[in-house]
Tab-separated table of N, CA, C and O in Angstrom:
chain	number	residue	atom	x	y	z
L	1	MET	N	-7.214	14.358	3.645
L	1	MET	CA	-6.519	13.163	3.219
L	1	MET	C	-7.424	12.361	2.292
L	1	MET	O	-8.628	12.293	2.492
L	2	LEU	N	-6.812	11.763	1.289
L	2	LEU	CA	-7.557	10.921	0.362
L	2	LEU	C	-8.131	9.700	1.066
L	2	LEU	O	-7.526	9.176	2.001
L	3	GLU	N	-9.248	9.218	0.564
L	3	GLU	CA	-9.826	7.980	1.091
L	3	GLU	C	-8.987	6.788	0.640
L	3	GLU	O	-8.669	5.901	1.422
L	4	CYS	N	-8.620	6.795	-0.656
L	4	CYS	CA	-7.940	5.630	-1.216
L	4	CYS	C	-7.005	6.071	-2.337
L	4	CYS	O	-7.369	6.911	-3.162
L	5	LEU	N	-5.826	5.465	-2.370
L	5	LEU	CA	-4.843	5.727	-3.410
L	5	LEU	C	-4.280	4.404	-3.900
L	5	LEU	O	-3.883	3.560	-3.090
L	6	ILE	N	-4.259	4.225	-5.211
L	6	ILE	CA	-3.679	3.040	-5.831
L	6	ILE	C	-2.405	3.484	-6.527
L	6	ILE	O	-2.423	4.450	-7.295
L	7	ILE	N	-1.298	2.775	-6.261
L	7	ILE	CA	-0.035	3.148	-6.888
L	7	ILE	C	0.590	1.933	-7.567
L	7	ILE	O	0.487	0.810	-7.086
L	8	GLY	N	1.199	2.183	-8.743
L	8	GLY	CA	1.916	1.089	-9.374
L	8	GLY	C	1.813	0.994	-10.873
L	8	GLY	O	1.786	1.990	-11.586
L	9	ASP	N	1.704	-0.248	-11.335
L	9	ASP	CA	1.832	-0.637	-12.739
L	9	ASP	C	0.464	-0.886	-13.387
L	9	ASP	O	-0.547	-0.368	-12.917
L	10	SER	N	0.438	-1.680	-14.450
L	10	SER	CA	-0.819	-1.928	-15.171
L	10	SER	C	-1.867	-2.609	-14.293
L	10	SER	O	-3.069	-2.401	-14.492
L	11	ILE	N	-1.444	-3.396	-13.329
L	11	ILE	CA	-2.414	-4.017	-12.418
L	11	ILE	C	-3.042	-2.938	-11.540
L	11	ILE	O	-4.237	-2.986	-11.240
L	12	ALA	N	-2.280	-1.936	-11.164
L	12	ALA	CA	-2.837	-0.794	-10.430
L	12	ALA	C	-3.847	-0.049	-11.297
L	12	ALA	O	-4.923	0.324	-10.830
L	13	VAL	N	-3.499	0.147	-12.572
L	13	VAL	CA	-4.403	0.832	-13.504
L	13	VAL	C	-5.709	0.045	-13.635
L	13	VAL	O	-6.805	0.614	-13.577
L	14	GLY	N	-5.609	-1.268	-13.771
L	14	GLY	CA	-6.805	-2.105	-13.868
L	14	GLY	C	-7.624	-2.089	-12.595
L	14	GLY	O	-8.857	-2.058	-12.633
L	15	THR	N	-6.952	-2.091	-11.455
L	15	THR	CA	-7.662	-2.055	-10.171
L	15	THR	C	-8.464	-0.769	-10.038
L	15	THR	O	-9.602	-0.782	-9.568
L	16	LYS	N	-7.900	0.336	-10.507
L	16	LYS	CA	-8.596	1.631	-10.452
L	16	LYS	C	-9.916	1.584	-11.204
L	16	LYS	O	-10.889	2.221	-10.807
L	17	MET	N	-9.979	0.801	-12.275
L	17	MET	CA	-11.214	0.695	-13.053
L	17	MET	C	-12.377	0.181	-12.204
L	17	MET	O	-13.540	0.454	-12.512
L	18	PHE	N	-12.076	-0.555	-11.132
L	18	PHE	CA	-13.117	-1.113	-10.272
L	18	PHE	C	-13.175	-0.425	-8.914
L	18	PHE	O	-13.853	-0.903	-8.007
L	19	ALA	N	-12.450	0.680	-8.792
L	19	ALA	CA	-12.406	1.413	-7.524
L	19	ALA	C	-12.539	2.905	-7.808
L	19	ALA	O	-11.574	3.665	-7.704
L	20	SER	N	-13.734	3.330	-8.160
L	20	SER	CA	-13.950	4.726	-8.535
L	20	SER	C	-13.675	5.675	-7.371
L	20	SER	O	-13.408	6.858	-7.585
L	21	HIS	N	-13.708	5.175	-6.149
L	21	HIS	CA	-13.451	6.005	-4.968
L	21	HIS	C	-11.965	6.254	-4.740
L	21	HIS	O	-11.599	7.007	-3.841
L	22	CYS	N	-11.105	5.630	-5.537
L	22	CYS	CA	-9.655	5.743	-5.360
L	22	CYS	C	-9.029	6.657	-6.405
L	22	CYS	O	-9.510	6.755	-7.526
L	23	GLU	N	-7.938	7.293	-6.032
L	23	GLU	CA	-7.084	8.023	-6.962
L	23	GLU	C	-6.005	7.057	-7.441
L	23	GLU	O	-5.735	6.044	-6.784
L	24	LEU	N	-5.372	7.387	-8.558
L	24	LEU	CA	-4.335	6.531	-9.132
L	24	LEU	C	-3.067	7.321	-9.381
L	24	LEU	O	-3.110	8.431	-9.923
L	25	GLN	N	-1.946	6.749	-8.988
L	25	GLN	CA	-0.638	7.245	-9.391
L	25	GLN	C	0.114	6.029	-9.916
L	25	GLN	O	0.660	5.242	-9.137
L	26	GLY	N	0.069	5.859	-11.220
L	26	GLY	CA	0.703	4.701	-11.810
L	26	GLY	C	0.586	4.711	-13.313
L	26	GLY	O	-0.094	5.550	-13.900
L	27	LYS	N	1.254	3.738	-13.927
L	27	LYS	CA	1.281	3.645	-15.370
L	27	LYS	C	1.552	2.192	-15.755
L	27	LYS	O	2.397	1.533	-15.138
L	28	GLY	N	0.884	1.726	-16.767
L	28	GLY	CA	1.100	0.372	-17.245
L	28	GLY	C	2.522	0.159	-17.733
L	28	GLY	O	3.120	1.046	-18.326
L	29	GLY	N	3.057	-1.021	-17.446
L	29	GLY	CA	4.353	-1.420	-17.960
L	29	GLY	C	5.564	-0.955	-17.196
L	29	GLY	O	6.685	-1.314	-17.543
L	30	ILE	N	5.380	-0.174	-16.133
L	30	ILE	CA	6.560	0.342	-15.433
L	30	ILE	C	7.050	-0.642	-14.379
L	30	ILE	O	6.283	-1.400	-13.793
L	31	ASN	N	8.354	-0.597	-14.152
L	31	ASN	CA	8.932	-1.407	-13.091
L	31	ASN	C	9.119	-0.542	-11.845
L	31	ASN	O	8.816	0.657	-11.858
L	32	SER	N	9.622	-1.144	-10.791
L	32	SER	CA	9.749	-0.427	-9.514
L	32	SER	C	10.712	0.753	-9.598
L	32	SER	O	10.462	1.809	-9.016
L	33	TRP	N	11.817	0.567	-10.317
L	33	TRP	CA	12.791	1.653	-10.479
L	33	TRP	C	12.147	2.830	-11.216
L	33	TRP	O	12.273	3.981	-10.807
L	34	GLN	N	11.440	2.534	-12.308
L	34	GLN	CA	10.781	3.590	-13.087
L	34	GLN	C	9.725	4.303	-12.243
L	34	GLN	O	9.592	5.529	-12.316
L	35	PHE	N	8.962	3.544	-11.462
L	35	PHE	CA	7.943	4.156	-10.618
L	35	PHE	C	8.570	5.186	-9.692
L	35	PHE	O	8.078	6.311	-9.577
L	36	ASN	N	9.655	4.825	-9.025
L	36	ASN	CA	10.293	5.748	-8.082
L	36	ASN	C	10.838	6.991	-8.762
L	36	ASN	O	10.931	8.043	-8.125
L	37	ARG	N	11.206	6.908	-10.022
L	37	ARG	CA	11.705	8.081	-10.754
L	37	ARG	C	10.548	8.949	-11.246
L	37	ARG	O	10.651	10.163	-11.307
L	38	MET	N	9.436	8.331	-11.592
L	38	MET	CA	8.296	9.068	-12.147
L	38	MET	C	7.396	9.679	-11.066
L	38	MET	O	6.778	10.712	-11.291
L	39	TYR	N	7.287	9.016	-9.940
L	39	TYR	CA	6.359	9.441	-8.891
L	39	TYR	C	7.145	9.707	-7.606
L	39	TYR	O	7.320	8.836	-6.773
L	40	LYS	N	7.601	10.927	-7.497
L	40	LYS	CA	8.371	11.333	-6.320
L	40	LYS	C	7.416	11.877	-5.265
L	40	LYS	O	6.269	12.142	-5.533
L	41	GLY	N	7.886	12.032	-4.085
L	41	GLY	CA	7.034	12.558	-3.018
L	41	GLY	C	6.394	11.440	-2.230
L	41	GLY	O	6.709	10.264	-2.388
L	42	SER	N	5.474	11.831	-1.364
L	42	SER	CA	4.831	10.882	-0.455
L	42	SER	C	3.450	10.500	-0.939
L	42	SER	O	2.838	11.203	-1.747
L	43	PHE	N	2.959	9.394	-0.409
L	43	PHE	CA	1.645	8.861	-0.776
L	43	PHE	C	0.820	8.730	0.499
L	43	PHE	O	1.040	7.815	1.287
L	44	TYR	N	-0.103	9.670	0.688
L	44	TYR	CA	-0.931	9.678	1.880
L	44	TYR	C	-2.382	9.420	1.519
L	44	TYR	O	-2.940	10.065	0.632
L	45	ALA	N	-2.994	8.474	2.220
L	45	ALA	CA	-4.419	8.172	2.061
L	45	ALA	C	-4.828	7.276	3.223
L	45	ALA	O	-3.969	6.694	3.899
L	46	ASP	N	-6.121	7.162	3.457
L	46	ASP	CA	-6.585	6.213	4.469
L	46	ASP	C	-6.168	4.797	4.075
L	46	ASP	O	-5.703	4.022	4.898
L	47	THR	N	-6.354	4.484	2.783
L	47	THR	CA	-5.989	3.171	2.245
L	47	THR	C	-5.091	3.366	1.040
L	47	THR	O	-5.408	4.154	0.149
L	48	VAL	N	-3.985	2.631	1.003
L	48	VAL	CA	-3.094	2.622	-0.158
L	48	VAL	C	-2.987	1.184	-0.658
L	48	VAL	O	-2.746	0.261	0.119
L	49	ILE	N	-3.182	1.028	-1.965
L	49	ILE	CA	-3.057	-0.270	-2.634
L	49	ILE	C	-1.841	-0.181	-3.545
L	49	ILE	O	-1.777	0.695	-4.400
L	50	ILE	N	-0.889	-1.101	-3.364
L	50	ILE	CA	0.365	-1.090	-4.117
L	50	ILE	C	0.410	-2.280	-5.064
L	50	ILE	O	0.179	-3.419	-4.640
L	51	SER	N	0.736	-2.025	-6.322
L	51	SER	CA	0.989	-3.099	-7.279
L	51	SER	C	2.272	-2.766	-8.027
L	51	SER	O	2.272	-1.985	-8.980
L	52	LEU	N	3.355	-3.353	-7.570
L	52	LEU	CA	4.653	-3.162	-8.217
L	52	LEU	C	5.454	-4.458	-8.118
L	52	LEU	O	5.214	-5.263	-7.224
L	53	GLY	N	6.399	-4.619	-9.018
L	53	GLY	CA	7.277	-5.778	-9.010
L	53	GLY	C	7.090	-6.694	-10.200
L	53	GLY	O	8.015	-7.366	-10.628
L	54	THR	N	5.891	-6.721	-10.758
L	54	THR	CA	5.602	-7.620	-11.868
L	54	THR	C	6.528	-7.378	-13.058
L	54	THR	O	6.939	-8.325	-13.725
L	55	ASN	N	6.878	-6.133	-13.321
L	55	ASN	CA	7.701	-5.789	-14.489
L	55	ASN	C	9.187	-5.661	-14.175
L	55	ASN	O	9.959	-5.212	-15.018
L	56	ASP	N	9.584	-6.063	-12.978
L	56	ASP	CA	10.995	-5.930	-12.605
L	56	ASP	C	11.846	-6.988	-13.305
L	56	ASP	O	11.417	-8.117	-13.514
L	57	HIS	N	13.048	-6.578	-13.657
L	57	HIS	CA	14.005	-7.478	-14.307
L	57	HIS	C	15.278	-7.504	-13.470
L	57	HIS	O	15.369	-6.834	-12.432
L	58	LYS	N	16.252	-8.267	-13.904
L	58	LYS	CA	17.467	-8.456	-13.107
L	58	LYS	C	18.249	-7.167	-12.901
L	58	LYS	O	19.044	-7.079	-11.972
L	59	GLY	N	18.037	-6.150	-13.715
L	59	GLY	CA	18.711	-4.869	-13.547
L	59	GLY	C	18.068	-3.971	-12.501
L	59	GLY	O	18.626	-2.939	-12.136
L	60	VAL	N	16.909	-4.351	-12.011
L	60	VAL	CA	16.197	-3.567	-10.993
L	60	VAL	C	16.486	-4.172	-9.627
L	60	VAL	O	16.365	-5.379	-9.440
L	61	LYS	N	16.863	-3.343	-8.697
L	61	LYS	CA	17.076	-3.808	-7.323
L	61	LYS	C	15.716	-3.757	-6.631
L	61	LYS	O	15.387	-2.802	-5.922
L	62	THR	N	14.919	-4.797	-6.871
L	62	THR	CA	13.517	-4.800	-6.471
L	62	THR	C	13.328	-4.507	-4.988
L	62	THR	O	12.511	-3.661	-4.623
L	63	TYR	N	14.059	-5.199	-4.131
L	63	TYR	CA	13.885	-4.961	-2.695
L	63	TYR	C	14.158	-3.504	-2.353
L	63	TYR	O	13.355	-2.858	-1.674
L	64	ASP	N	15.271	-2.964	-2.827
L	64	ASP	CA	15.633	-1.584	-2.520
L	64	ASP	C	14.602	-0.593	-3.047
L	64	ASP	O	14.232	0.366	-2.353
L	65	GLU	N	14.137	-0.820	-4.267
L	65	GLU	CA	13.169	0.104	-4.870
L	65	GLU	C	11.827	0.054	-4.144
L	65	GLU	O	11.221	1.090	-3.867
L	66	LEU	N	11.357	-1.152	-3.833
L	66	LEU	CA	10.070	-1.260	-3.135
L	66	LEU	C	10.168	-0.728	-1.709
L	66	LEU	O	9.230	-0.107	-1.206
L	67	PHE	N	11.303	-0.951	-1.062
L	67	PHE	CA	11.508	-0.417	0.286
L	67	PHE	C	11.505	1.110	0.252
L	67	PHE	O	10.855	1.761	1.087
L	68	GLU	N	12.204	1.685	-0.734
L	68	GLU	CA	12.218	3.150	-0.876
L	68	GLU	C	10.805	3.693	-1.064
L	68	GLU	O	10.408	4.665	-0.426
L	69	MET	N	10.035	3.052	-1.947
L	69	MET	CA	8.662	3.502	-2.191
L	69	MET	C	7.819	3.376	-0.928
L	69	MET	O	7.098	4.294	-0.553
L	70	ARG	N	7.939	2.248	-0.228
L	70	ARG	CA	7.091	2.012	0.954
L	70	ARG	C	7.395	3.004	2.074
L	70	ARG	O	6.504	3.383	2.833
L	71	GLN	N	8.626	3.480	2.163
L	71	GLN	CA	8.967	4.478	3.176
L	71	GLN	C	8.220	5.783	2.945
L	71	GLN	O	8.077	6.581	3.865
L	72	ARG	N	7.729	6.003	1.739
L	72	ARG	CA	7.037	7.249	1.407
L	72	ARG	C	5.518	7.130	1.538
L	72	ARG	O	4.784	8.047	1.200
L	73	VAL	N	5.049	5.982	2.019
L	73	VAL	CA	3.612	5.743	2.160
L	73	VAL	C	3.179	6.031	3.589
L	73	VAL	O	3.765	5.529	4.543
L	74	GLY	N	2.132	6.843	3.717
L	74	GLY	CA	1.510	7.103	5.001
L	74	GLY	C	0.039	6.759	4.900
L	74	GLY	O	-0.701	7.435	4.184
L	75	ALA	N	-0.373	5.670	5.549
L	75	ALA	CA	-1.762	5.223	5.430
L	75	ALA	C	-2.161	4.397	6.648
L	75	ALA	O	-1.309	3.786	7.298
L	76	LYS	N	-3.457	4.382	6.932
L	76	LYS	CA	-3.984	3.517	7.987
L	76	LYS	C	-3.909	2.056	7.547
L	76	LYS	O	-3.607	1.173	8.339
L	77	ASN	N	-4.229	1.824	6.276
L	77	ASN	CA	-4.267	0.472	5.731
L	77	ASN	C	-3.467	0.429	4.439
L	77	ASN	O	-3.709	1.226	3.529
L	78	VAL	N	-2.525	-0.509	4.362
L	78	VAL	CA	-1.721	-0.673	3.156
L	78	VAL	C	-1.887	-2.114	2.669
L	78	VAL	O	-1.724	-3.057	3.443
L	79	PHE	N	-2.226	-2.237	1.393
L	79	PHE	CA	-2.404	-3.538	0.758
L	79	PHE	C	-1.426	-3.675	-0.400
L	79	PHE	O	-1.271	-2.748	-1.187
L	80	TRP	N	-0.768	-4.821	-0.499
L	80	TRP	CA	0.119	-5.143	-1.620
L	80	TRP	C	-0.560	-6.195	-2.475
L	80	TRP	O	-0.926	-7.268	-1.968
L	81	VAL	N	-0.721	-5.920	-3.752
L	81	VAL	CA	-1.204	-6.943	-4.683
L	81	VAL	C	0.002	-7.827	-4.993
L	81	VAL	O	1.008	-7.364	-5.517
L	82	LEU	N	-0.099	-9.096	-4.641
L	82	LEU	CA	1.010	-10.026	-4.843
L	82	LEU	C	1.118	-10.379	-6.323
L	82	LEU	O	0.171	-10.932	-6.893
L	83	PRO	N	2.230	-10.044	-6.965
L	83	PRO	CA	2.369	-10.395	-8.383
L	83	PRO	C	2.138	-11.891	-8.601
L	83	PRO	O	2.648	-12.720	-7.841
L	84	HIS	N	1.354	-12.211	-9.592
L	84	HIS	CA	1.002	-13.606	-9.871
L	84	HIS	C	1.953	-14.240	-10.872
L	84	HIS	O	2.254	-15.427	-10.809
L	85	GLY	N	2.401	-13.440	-11.827
L	85	GLY	CA	3.290	-13.943	-12.862
L	85	GLY	C	3.963	-12.782	-13.562
L	85	GLY	O	3.658	-11.628	-13.305
L	86	ASN	N	4.897	-13.104	-14.434
L	86	ASN	CA	5.528	-12.092	-15.276
L	86	ASN	C	5.919	-12.749	-16.588
L	86	ASN	O	5.735	-13.953	-16.769
L	87	LEU	N	6.437	-11.968	-17.493
L	87	LEU	CA	6.840	-12.526	-18.776
L	87	LEU	C	8.007	-13.476	-18.555
L	87	LEU	O	8.970	-13.146	-17.869
L	88	ASN	N	7.906	-14.648	-19.119
L	88	ASN	CA	8.956	-15.649	-18.974
L	88	ASN	C	10.116	-15.269	-19.883
L	88	ASN	O	10.121	-15.581	-21.063
L	89	SER	N	11.067	-14.558	-19.316
L	89	SER	CA	12.191	-14.038	-20.078
L	89	SER	C	13.457	-14.182	-19.248
L	89	SER	O	13.417	-14.009	-18.028
L	90	PRO	N	14.593	-14.493	-19.880
L	90	PRO	CA	15.833	-14.664	-19.114
L	90	PRO	C	16.240	-13.434	-18.316
L	90	PRO	O	16.888	-13.551	-17.279
L	91	GLN	N	15.866	-12.237	-18.770
L	91	GLN	CA	16.256	-11.034	-18.033
L	91	GLN	C	15.298	-10.696	-16.892
L	91	GLN	O	15.614	-9.853	-16.061
L	92	ASN	N	14.148	-11.334	-16.811
L	92	ASN	CA	13.205	-11.053	-15.728
L	92	ASN	C	13.553	-11.848	-14.480
L	92	ASN	O	14.061	-12.965	-14.563
L	93	LEU	N	13.265	-11.260	-13.339
L	93	LEU	CA	13.419	-11.984	-12.082
L	93	LEU	C	12.366	-13.088	-12.026
L	93	LEU	O	11.220	-12.873	-12.441
L	94	PRO	N	12.699	-14.251	-11.500
L	94	PRO	CA	11.673	-15.281	-11.303
L	94	PRO	C	10.564	-14.744	-10.393
L	94	PRO	O	10.837	-14.061	-9.409
L	95	ILE	N	9.342	-15.069	-10.723
L	95	ILE	CA	8.200	-14.513	-9.986
L	95	ILE	C	8.241	-14.901	-8.509
L	95	ILE	O	7.834	-14.114	-7.651
L	96	ASP	N	8.752	-16.085	-8.182
L	96	ASP	CA	8.800	-16.466	-6.778
L	96	ASP	C	9.736	-15.553	-5.970
L	96	ASP	O	9.489	-15.290	-4.799
L	97	GLN	N	10.786	-15.041	-6.593
L	97	GLN	CA	11.670	-14.090	-5.899
L	97	GLN	C	10.947	-12.771	-5.648
L	97	GLN	O	11.072	-12.183	-4.566
L	98	ILE	N	10.199	-12.304	-6.646
L	98	ILE	CA	9.444	-11.064	-6.484
L	98	ILE	C	8.379	-11.234	-5.402
L	98	ILE	O	8.191	-10.368	-4.542
L	99	GLN	N	7.682	-12.361	-5.419
L	99	GLN	CA	6.652	-12.617	-4.415
L	99	GLN	C	7.246	-12.634	-3.001
L	99	GLN	O	6.650	-12.102	-2.066
L	100	LYS	N	8.419	-13.213	-2.853
L	100	LYS	CA	9.074	-13.266	-1.544
L	100	LYS	C	9.439	-11.859	-1.066
L	100	LYS	O	9.242	-11.520	0.103
L	101	ILE	N	9.953	-11.027	-1.972
L	101	ILE	CA	10.301	-9.647	-1.608
L	101	ILE	C	9.059	-8.886	-1.161
L	101	ILE	O	9.065	-8.219	-0.121
L	102	VAL	N	7.983	-8.968	-1.943
L	102	VAL	CA	6.736	-8.273	-1.601
L	102	VAL	C	6.211	-8.756	-0.253
L	102	VAL	O	5.844	-7.956	0.617
L	103	THR	N	6.189	-10.057	-0.058
L	103	THR	CA	5.684	-10.627	1.197
L	103	THR	C	6.532	-10.187	2.382
L	103	THR	O	5.997	-9.802	3.432
L	104	ASN	N	7.855	-10.212	2.231
L	104	ASN	CA	8.736	-9.809	3.326
L	104	ASN	C	8.562	-8.331	3.681
L	104	ASN	O	8.531	-7.972	4.869
L	105	LEU	N	8.447	-7.473	2.674
L	105	LEU	CA	8.243	-6.048	2.954
L	105	LEU	C	6.892	-5.809	3.630
L	105	LEU	O	6.794	-5.022	4.579
L	106	ALA	N	5.864	-6.479	3.141
L	106	ALA	CA	4.542	-6.325	3.755
L	106	ALA	C	4.568	-6.779	5.216
L	106	ALA	O	4.017	-6.104	6.093
L	107	GLU	N	5.208	-7.894	5.484
L	107	GLU	CA	5.301	-8.373	6.869
L	107	GLU	C	6.073	-7.387	7.733
L	107	GLU	O	5.683	-7.110	8.868
L	108	TYR	N	7.165	-6.860	7.209
L	108	TYR	CA	7.983	-5.899	7.950
L	108	TYR	C	7.159	-4.685	8.384
L	108	TYR	O	7.296	-4.200	9.512
L	109	TYR	N	6.297	-4.198	7.486
L	109	TYR	CA	5.499	-3.008	7.773
L	109	TYR	C	4.138	-3.321	8.394
L	109	TYR	O	3.394	-2.408	8.740
L	110	GLY	N	3.787	-4.583	8.514
L	110	GLY	CA	2.468	-4.932	9.041
L	110	GLY	C	1.358	-4.703	8.036
L	110	GLY	O	0.204	-4.478	8.418
L	111	ASP	N	1.693	-4.752	6.750
L	111	ASP	CA	0.712	-4.554	5.680
L	111	ASP	C	0.034	-5.879	5.320
L	111	ASP	O	0.458	-6.956	5.751
L	112	THR	N	-0.989	-5.790	4.504
L	112	THR	CA	-1.732	-6.961	4.052
L	112	THR	C	-1.356	-7.299	2.621
L	112	THR	O	-1.302	-6.417	1.770
L	113	VAL	N	-1.115	-8.588	2.360
L	113	VAL	CA	-0.809	-9.071	1.010
L	113	VAL	C	-2.078	-9.650	0.407
L	113	VAL	O	-2.775	-10.450	1.045
L	114	LEU	N	-2.367	-9.251	-0.834
L	114	LEU	CA	-3.548	-9.736	-1.540
L	114	LEU	C	-3.128	-10.580	-2.742
L	114	LEU	O	-2.758	-10.039	-3.784
L	115	PRO	N	-3.176	-11.901	-2.626
L	115	PRO	CA	-2.915	-12.723	-3.810
L	115	PRO	C	-4.005	-12.483	-4.861
L	115	PRO	O	-5.146	-12.170	-4.525
L	116	ILE	N	-3.630	-12.615	-6.114
L	116	ILE	CA	-4.593	-12.492	-7.206
L	116	ILE	C	-5.279	-13.848	-7.349
L	116	ILE	O	-4.635	-14.852	-7.641
L	117	ASN	N	-6.592	-13.876	-7.136
L	117	ASN	CA	-7.325	-15.146	-7.105
L	117	ASN	C	-7.859	-15.610	-8.448
L	117	ASN	O	-8.258	-16.763	-8.580
L	118	SER	N	-7.889	-14.726	-9.412
L	118	SER	CA	-8.408	-15.087	-10.735
L	118	SER	C	-7.653	-14.261	-11.765
L	118	SER	O	-7.649	-13.043	-11.700
L	119	VAL	N	-6.994	-14.950	-12.723
L	119	VAL	CA	-6.134	-14.248	-13.677
L	119	VAL	C	-6.633	-14.398	-15.113
L	119	VAL	O	-7.382	-15.308	-15.446
L	120	GLN	N	-6.156	-13.473	-15.940
L	120	GLN	CA	-6.420	-13.533	-17.376
L	120	GLN	C	-5.547	-14.630	-17.988
L	120	GLN	O	-4.635	-15.144	-17.348
L	121	PRO	N	-5.787	-14.981	-19.249
L	121	PRO	CA	-4.987	-16.024	-19.898
L	121	PRO	C	-3.483	-15.749	-19.927
L	121	PRO	O	-2.688	-16.688	-20.051
L	122	ASP	N	-3.066	-14.488	-19.769
L	122	ASP	CA	-1.622	-14.193	-19.763
L	122	ASP	C	-0.945	-14.654	-18.473
L	122	ASP	O	0.272	-14.610	-18.348
L	123	ASN	N	-1.733	-15.092	-17.488
L	123	ASN	CA	-1.248	-15.573	-16.202
L	123	ASN	C	-0.491	-14.493	-15.420
L	123	ASN	O	0.320	-14.791	-14.549
L	124	ILE	N	-0.759	-13.234	-15.759
L	124	ILE	CA	-0.126	-12.093	-15.096
L	124	ILE	C	-1.180	-11.176	-14.482
L	124	ILE	O	-1.145	-10.874	-13.295
L	125	HIS	N	-2.094	-10.706	-15.316
L	125	HIS	CA	-3.089	-9.716	-14.888
L	125	HIS	C	-4.335	-10.398	-14.321
L	125	HIS	O	-4.728	-11.466	-14.799
L	126	PRO	N	-4.962	-9.761	-13.331
L	126	PRO	CA	-6.231	-10.299	-12.833
L	126	PRO	C	-7.298	-10.298	-13.928
L	126	PRO	O	-7.291	-9.451	-14.825
L	127	SER	N	-8.202	-11.246	-13.834
L	127	SER	CA	-9.400	-11.211	-14.673
L	127	SER	C	-10.285	-10.084	-14.141
L	127	SER	O	-9.989	-9.497	-13.096
L	128	TRP	N	-11.395	-9.805	-14.826
L	128	TRP	CA	-12.294	-8.767	-14.311
L	128	TRP	C	-12.783	-9.153	-12.923
L	128	TRP	O	-12.842	-8.326	-12.018
L	129	ALA	N	-13.098	-10.425	-12.731
L	129	ALA	CA	-13.514	-10.893	-11.400
L	129	ALA	C	-12.362	-10.742	-10.404
L	129	ALA	O	-12.579	-10.427	-9.234
L	130	GLY	N	-11.142	-10.967	-10.871
L	130	GLY	CA	-9.973	-10.811	-10.006
L	130	GLY	C	-9.787	-9.383	-9.541
L	130	GLY	O	-9.456	-9.131	-8.373
L	131	TYR	N	-9.980	-8.415	-10.456
L	131	TYR	CA	-9.878	-7.010	-10.066
L	131	TYR	C	-10.965	-6.654	-9.052
L	131	TYR	O	-10.696	-5.989	-8.046
L	132	LYS	N	-12.187	-7.092	-9.309
L	132	LYS	CA	-13.284	-6.814	-8.366
L	132	LYS	C	-12.970	-7.402	-6.996
L	132	LYS	O	-13.218	-6.777	-5.957
L	133	ASP	N	-12.403	-8.599	-6.981
L	133	ASP	CA	-12.036	-9.269	-5.730
L	133	ASP	C	-10.991	-8.475	-4.966
L	133	ASP	O	-11.078	-8.318	-3.742
L	134	ILE	N	-9.978	-7.965	-5.662
L	134	ILE	CA	-8.943	-7.137	-5.020
L	134	ILE	C	-9.586	-5.948	-4.330
L	134	ILE	O	-9.320	-5.664	-3.151
L	135	VAL	N	-10.434	-5.236	-5.054
L	135	VAL	CA	-11.070	-4.033	-4.493
L	135	VAL	C	-11.954	-4.400	-3.295
L	135	VAL	O	-11.916	-3.717	-2.265
L	136	GLU	N	-12.708	-5.487	-3.387
L	136	GLU	CA	-13.568	-5.902	-2.278
L	136	GLU	C	-12.752	-6.199	-1.020
L	136	GLU	O	-13.181	-5.885	0.092
L	137	ARG	N	-11.579	-6.807	-1.185
L	137	ARG	CA	-10.762	-7.174	-0.025
L	137	ARG	C	-10.057	-5.976	0.616
L	137	ARG	O	-9.452	-6.113	1.671
L	138	THR	N	-10.120	-4.805	-0.037
L	138	THR	CA	-9.501	-3.616	0.545
L	138	THR	C	-10.498	-2.733	1.274
L	138	THR	O	-10.117	-1.694	1.811
L	139	LYS	N	-11.735	-3.118	1.295
L	139	LYS	CA	-12.768	-2.293	1.959
L	139	LYS	C	-12.855	-2.612	3.433
L	139	LYS	O	-12.575	-3.655	3.890
């Protein structure tokens, strides 16, 4: 079994840069629906770090997609990176709705939610210190 697996979007890709001990299954810019279509199968590791939801829009059934993905995770420790922000666009879900979905799913499964403590100027992605902080909190 893998020691660590990071799954998700560009925040997952950035987190991998500071977690050389982890494998990555993810791609920048994808939403939850796209992730489930691109990455089928199960995700097994001692630790799984999930970053999804930031790129979801009103056409994505975020709760359903994240629930489907989480059912395929088998891990001792599961961490959700709490989306901090998204592009301010009429078609995007408000970030507070996405945060509530992530928090509710994490609570349902007994997972840990990791808020992003330091962000880049885009108010979406963690700063370099923010990425390091995420990885430190998963050890």
